[in-house]
PDB file of C-alpha atoms in Angstrom:
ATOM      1  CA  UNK A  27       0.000   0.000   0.000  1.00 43.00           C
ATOM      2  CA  UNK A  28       3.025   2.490   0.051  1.00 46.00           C
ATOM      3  CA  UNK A  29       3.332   3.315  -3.652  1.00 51.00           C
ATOM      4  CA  UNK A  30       5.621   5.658  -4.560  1.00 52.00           C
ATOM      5  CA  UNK A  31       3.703   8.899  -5.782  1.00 48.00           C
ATOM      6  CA  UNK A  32       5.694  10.372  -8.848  1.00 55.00           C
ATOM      7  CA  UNK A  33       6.658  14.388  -7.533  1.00 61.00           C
ATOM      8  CA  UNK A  34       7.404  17.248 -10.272  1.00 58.00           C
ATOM      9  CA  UNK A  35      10.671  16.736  -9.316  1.00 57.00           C
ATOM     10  CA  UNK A  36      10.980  13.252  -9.874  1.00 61.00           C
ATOM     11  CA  UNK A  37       8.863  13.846 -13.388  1.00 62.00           C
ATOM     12  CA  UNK A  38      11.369  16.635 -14.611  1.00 62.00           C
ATOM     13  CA  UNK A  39      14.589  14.661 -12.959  1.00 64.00           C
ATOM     14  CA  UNK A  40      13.337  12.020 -15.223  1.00 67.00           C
ATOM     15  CA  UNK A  41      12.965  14.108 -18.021  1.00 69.00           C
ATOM     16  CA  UNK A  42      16.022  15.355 -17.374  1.00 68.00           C
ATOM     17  CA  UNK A  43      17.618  12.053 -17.723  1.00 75.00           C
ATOM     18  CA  UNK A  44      15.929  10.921 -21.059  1.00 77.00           C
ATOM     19  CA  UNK A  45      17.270  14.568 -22.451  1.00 77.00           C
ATOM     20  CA  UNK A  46      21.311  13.771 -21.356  1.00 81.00           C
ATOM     21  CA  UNK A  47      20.602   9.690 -22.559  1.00 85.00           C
ATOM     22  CA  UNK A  48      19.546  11.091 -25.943  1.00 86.00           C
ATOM     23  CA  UNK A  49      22.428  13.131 -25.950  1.00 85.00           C
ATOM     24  CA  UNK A  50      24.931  10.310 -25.231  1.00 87.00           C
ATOM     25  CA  UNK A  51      23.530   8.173 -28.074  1.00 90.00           C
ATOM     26  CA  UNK A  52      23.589  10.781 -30.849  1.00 90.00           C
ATOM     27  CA  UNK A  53      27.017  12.041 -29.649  1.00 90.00           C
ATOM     28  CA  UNK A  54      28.022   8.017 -29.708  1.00 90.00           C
ATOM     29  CA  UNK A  55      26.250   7.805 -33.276  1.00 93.00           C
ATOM     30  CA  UNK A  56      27.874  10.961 -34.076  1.00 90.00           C
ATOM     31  CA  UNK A  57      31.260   9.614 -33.463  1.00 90.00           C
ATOM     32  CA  UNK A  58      30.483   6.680 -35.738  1.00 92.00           C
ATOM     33  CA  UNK A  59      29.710   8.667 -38.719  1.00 92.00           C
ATOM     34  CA  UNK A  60      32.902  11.172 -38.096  1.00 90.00           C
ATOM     35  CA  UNK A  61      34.576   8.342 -37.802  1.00 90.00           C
ATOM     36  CA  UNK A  62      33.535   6.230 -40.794  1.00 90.00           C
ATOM     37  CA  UNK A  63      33.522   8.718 -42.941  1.00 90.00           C
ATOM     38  CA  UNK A  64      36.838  10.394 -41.850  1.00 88.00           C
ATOM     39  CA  UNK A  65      38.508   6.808 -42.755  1.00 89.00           C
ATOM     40  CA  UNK A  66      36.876   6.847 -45.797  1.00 91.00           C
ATOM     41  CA  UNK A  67      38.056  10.280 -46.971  1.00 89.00           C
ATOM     42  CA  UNK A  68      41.434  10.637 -45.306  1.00 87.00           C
ATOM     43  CA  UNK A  69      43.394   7.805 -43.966  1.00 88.00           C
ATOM     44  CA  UNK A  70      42.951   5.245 -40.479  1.00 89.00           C
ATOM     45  CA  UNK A  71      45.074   7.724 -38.228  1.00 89.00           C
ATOM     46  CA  UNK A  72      42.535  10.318 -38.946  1.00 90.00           C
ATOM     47  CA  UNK A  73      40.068   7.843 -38.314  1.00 91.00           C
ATOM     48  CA  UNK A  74      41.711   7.009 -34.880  1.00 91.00           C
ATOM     49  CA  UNK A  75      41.917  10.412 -33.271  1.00 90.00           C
ATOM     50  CA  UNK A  76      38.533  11.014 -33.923  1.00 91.00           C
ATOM     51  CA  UNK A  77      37.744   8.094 -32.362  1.00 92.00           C
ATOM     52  CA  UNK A  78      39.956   8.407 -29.201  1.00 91.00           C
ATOM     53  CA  UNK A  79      38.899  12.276 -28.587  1.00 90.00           C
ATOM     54  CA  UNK A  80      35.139  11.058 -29.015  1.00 91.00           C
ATOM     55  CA  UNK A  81      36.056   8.107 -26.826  1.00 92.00           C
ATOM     56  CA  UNK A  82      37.741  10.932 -24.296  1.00 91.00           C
ATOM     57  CA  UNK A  83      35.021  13.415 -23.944  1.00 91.00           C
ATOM     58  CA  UNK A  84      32.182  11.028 -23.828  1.00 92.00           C
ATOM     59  CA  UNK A  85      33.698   9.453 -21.292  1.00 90.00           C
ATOM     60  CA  UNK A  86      34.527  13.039 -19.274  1.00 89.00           C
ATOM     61  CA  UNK A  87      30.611  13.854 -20.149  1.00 89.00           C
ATOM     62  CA  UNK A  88      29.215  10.606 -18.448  1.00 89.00           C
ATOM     63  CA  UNK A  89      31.109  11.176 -15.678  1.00 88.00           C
ATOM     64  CA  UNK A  90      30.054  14.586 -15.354  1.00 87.00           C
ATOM     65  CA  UNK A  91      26.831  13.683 -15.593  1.00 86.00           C
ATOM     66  CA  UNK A  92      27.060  11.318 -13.040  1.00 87.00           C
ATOM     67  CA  UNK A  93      28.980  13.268 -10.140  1.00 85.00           C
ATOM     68  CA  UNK A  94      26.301  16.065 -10.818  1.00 83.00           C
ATOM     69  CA  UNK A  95      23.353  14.000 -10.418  1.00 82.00           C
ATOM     70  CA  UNK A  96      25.130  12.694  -7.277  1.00 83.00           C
ATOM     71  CA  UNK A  97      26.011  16.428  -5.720  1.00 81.00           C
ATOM     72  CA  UNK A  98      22.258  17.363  -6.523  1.00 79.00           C
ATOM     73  CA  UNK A  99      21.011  13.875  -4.959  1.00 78.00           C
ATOM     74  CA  UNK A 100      23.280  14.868  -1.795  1.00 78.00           C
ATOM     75  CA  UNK A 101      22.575  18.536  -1.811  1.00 75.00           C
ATOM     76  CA  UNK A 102      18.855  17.853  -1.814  1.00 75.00           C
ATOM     77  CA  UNK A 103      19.230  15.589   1.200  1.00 73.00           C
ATOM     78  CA  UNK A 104      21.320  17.852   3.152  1.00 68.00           C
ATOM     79  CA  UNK A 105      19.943  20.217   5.425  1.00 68.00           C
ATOM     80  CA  UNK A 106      23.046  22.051   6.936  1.00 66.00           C
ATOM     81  CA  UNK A 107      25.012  24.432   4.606  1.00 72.00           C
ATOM     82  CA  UNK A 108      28.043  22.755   5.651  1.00 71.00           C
ATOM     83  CA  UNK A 109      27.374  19.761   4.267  1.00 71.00           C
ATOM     84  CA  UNK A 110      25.928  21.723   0.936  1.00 75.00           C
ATOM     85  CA  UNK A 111      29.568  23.251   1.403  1.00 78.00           C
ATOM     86  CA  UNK A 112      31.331  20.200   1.297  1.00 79.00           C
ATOM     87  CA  UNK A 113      29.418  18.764  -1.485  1.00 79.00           C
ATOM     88  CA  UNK A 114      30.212  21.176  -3.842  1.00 82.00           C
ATOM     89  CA  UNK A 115      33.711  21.373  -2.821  1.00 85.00           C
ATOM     90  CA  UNK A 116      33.797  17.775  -3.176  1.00 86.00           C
ATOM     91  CA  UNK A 117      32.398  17.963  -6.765  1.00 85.00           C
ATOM     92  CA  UNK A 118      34.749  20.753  -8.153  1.00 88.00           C
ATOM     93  CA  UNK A 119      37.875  18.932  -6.690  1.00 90.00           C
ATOM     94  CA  UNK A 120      36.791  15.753  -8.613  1.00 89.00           C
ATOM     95  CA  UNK A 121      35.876  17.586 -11.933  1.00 88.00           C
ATOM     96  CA  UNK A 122      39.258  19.101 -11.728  1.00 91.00           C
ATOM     97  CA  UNK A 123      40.997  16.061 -11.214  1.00 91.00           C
ATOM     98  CA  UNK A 124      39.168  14.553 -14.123  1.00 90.00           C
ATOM     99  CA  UNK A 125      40.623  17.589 -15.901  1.00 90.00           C
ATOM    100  CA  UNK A 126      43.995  16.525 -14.961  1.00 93.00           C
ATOM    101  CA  UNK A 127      43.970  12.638 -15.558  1.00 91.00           C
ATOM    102  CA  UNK A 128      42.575  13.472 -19.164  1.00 90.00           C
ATOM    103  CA  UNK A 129      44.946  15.714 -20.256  1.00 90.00           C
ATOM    104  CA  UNK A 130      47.563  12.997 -18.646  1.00 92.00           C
ATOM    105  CA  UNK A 131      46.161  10.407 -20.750  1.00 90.00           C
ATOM    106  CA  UNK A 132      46.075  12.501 -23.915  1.00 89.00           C
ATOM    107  CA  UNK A 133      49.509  13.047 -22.863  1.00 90.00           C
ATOM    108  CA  UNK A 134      50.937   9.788 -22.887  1.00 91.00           C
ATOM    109  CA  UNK A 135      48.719   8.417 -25.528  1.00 87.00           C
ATOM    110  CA  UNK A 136      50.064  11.204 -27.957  1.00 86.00           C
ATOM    111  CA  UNK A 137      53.187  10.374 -26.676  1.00 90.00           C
ATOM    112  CA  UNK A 138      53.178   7.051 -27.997  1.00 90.00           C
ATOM    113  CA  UNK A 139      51.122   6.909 -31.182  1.00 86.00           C
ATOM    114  CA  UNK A 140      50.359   9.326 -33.882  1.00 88.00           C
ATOM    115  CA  UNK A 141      47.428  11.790 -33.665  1.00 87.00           C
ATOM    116  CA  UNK A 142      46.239  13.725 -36.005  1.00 87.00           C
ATOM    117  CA  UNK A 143      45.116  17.450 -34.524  1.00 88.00           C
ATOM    118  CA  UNK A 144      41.931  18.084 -36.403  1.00 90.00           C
ATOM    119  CA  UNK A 145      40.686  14.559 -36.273  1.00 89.00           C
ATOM    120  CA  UNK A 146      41.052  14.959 -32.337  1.00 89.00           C
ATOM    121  CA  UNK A 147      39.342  18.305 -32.480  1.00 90.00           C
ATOM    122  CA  UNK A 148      36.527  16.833 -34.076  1.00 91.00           C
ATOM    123  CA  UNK A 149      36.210  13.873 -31.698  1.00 90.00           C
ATOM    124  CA  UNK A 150      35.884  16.326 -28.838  1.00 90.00           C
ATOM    125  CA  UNK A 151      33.802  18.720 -30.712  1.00 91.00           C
ATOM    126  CA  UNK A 152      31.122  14.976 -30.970  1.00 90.00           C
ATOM    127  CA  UNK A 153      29.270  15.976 -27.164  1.00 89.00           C
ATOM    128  CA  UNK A 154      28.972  19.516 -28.352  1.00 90.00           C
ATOM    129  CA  UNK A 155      27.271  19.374 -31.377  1.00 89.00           C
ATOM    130  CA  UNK A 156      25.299  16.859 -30.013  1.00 88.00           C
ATOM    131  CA  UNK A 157      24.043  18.994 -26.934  1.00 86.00           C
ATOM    132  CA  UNK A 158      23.435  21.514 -29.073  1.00 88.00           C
ATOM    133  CA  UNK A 159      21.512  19.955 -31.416  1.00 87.00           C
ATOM    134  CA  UNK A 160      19.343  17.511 -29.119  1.00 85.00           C
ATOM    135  CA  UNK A 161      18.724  20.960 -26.927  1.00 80.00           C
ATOM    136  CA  UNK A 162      17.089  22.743 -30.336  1.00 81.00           C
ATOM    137  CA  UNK A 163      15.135  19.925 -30.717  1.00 77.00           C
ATOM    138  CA  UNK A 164      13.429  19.554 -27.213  1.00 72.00           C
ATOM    139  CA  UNK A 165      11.281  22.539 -28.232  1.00 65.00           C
ATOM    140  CA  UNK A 166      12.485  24.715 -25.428  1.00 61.00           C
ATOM    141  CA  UNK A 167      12.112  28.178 -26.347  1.00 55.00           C
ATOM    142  CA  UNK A 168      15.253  30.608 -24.813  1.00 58.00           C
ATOM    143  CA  UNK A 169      13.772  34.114 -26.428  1.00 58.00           C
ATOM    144  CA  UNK A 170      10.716  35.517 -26.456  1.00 58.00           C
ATOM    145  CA  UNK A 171       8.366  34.342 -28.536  1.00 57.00           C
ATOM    146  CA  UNK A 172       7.641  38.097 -30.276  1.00 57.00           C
ATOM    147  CA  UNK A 173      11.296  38.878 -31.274  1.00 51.00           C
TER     148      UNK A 173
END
């Protein structure tokens, strides 16, 4: 008999959700296409560092994702502004050490095999283009609707 009731804020958390999973899979399809077709016009090693800087930043945007759905999960269940405090300490330190270890693995990874520049430009420019794209087409209006 205890059913959960859904809240607004559970429907648009939700929502929320379905919005940054559409924008995974379009950035991951994205990265296919760059990739595919950048082997098909250039050469593999183009190919590659698209793939490894889409690889890179999809990676750094899922875990984004994930630490700030955990400091609003925390935040939301904290009632002292100390703990609040903490949190958001807690998730600056971590998105600057993701920061770190990716340029640290770019690093050593261009280090050690040959990357093309642009190629890796476009990988990371995959999440991008797809938030911007997937947040057109959610039908969200940013300017007034008499401009």
């Amino acid at each position: 008999m205890n059913k959960h009731v859904p809240t607004a804020c559970s429907l648009q958390i939700a929502k929320d959700t379905a919005v940054l999973r559409r924008v995974m899979v379009f950035s991951l399809l994205l990265l296919a296409i760059m990739a595919g077709g950048g082997w098909w016009m250039l050469d593999v090693t183009f190919a590659q560092s698209i793939i490894f800087g889409g690889i890179l930043v999809n990676g750094s945007f899922w875990l984004l994702q994930k630490d700030a759905q955990r400091l609003l999960h925390r935040v939301s269940e904290a009632e002292a502004s100390v703990v609040v405090h903490a949190e958001k300490t807690r998730f600056f330190f971590r998105s600057f050490a993701r920061l770190i270890v990716l340029g640290l693995v770019l690093f050593v990874v261009a280090s050690q095999v040959p990357i093309d520049v642009v190629g890796l430009t476009l990988g990371f420019a995959t999440v991008m283009v797809s938030v911007v794209i997937i947040g057109l087409g959610t039908g969200k209006c940013w300017l007034p609707s008499k401009v």
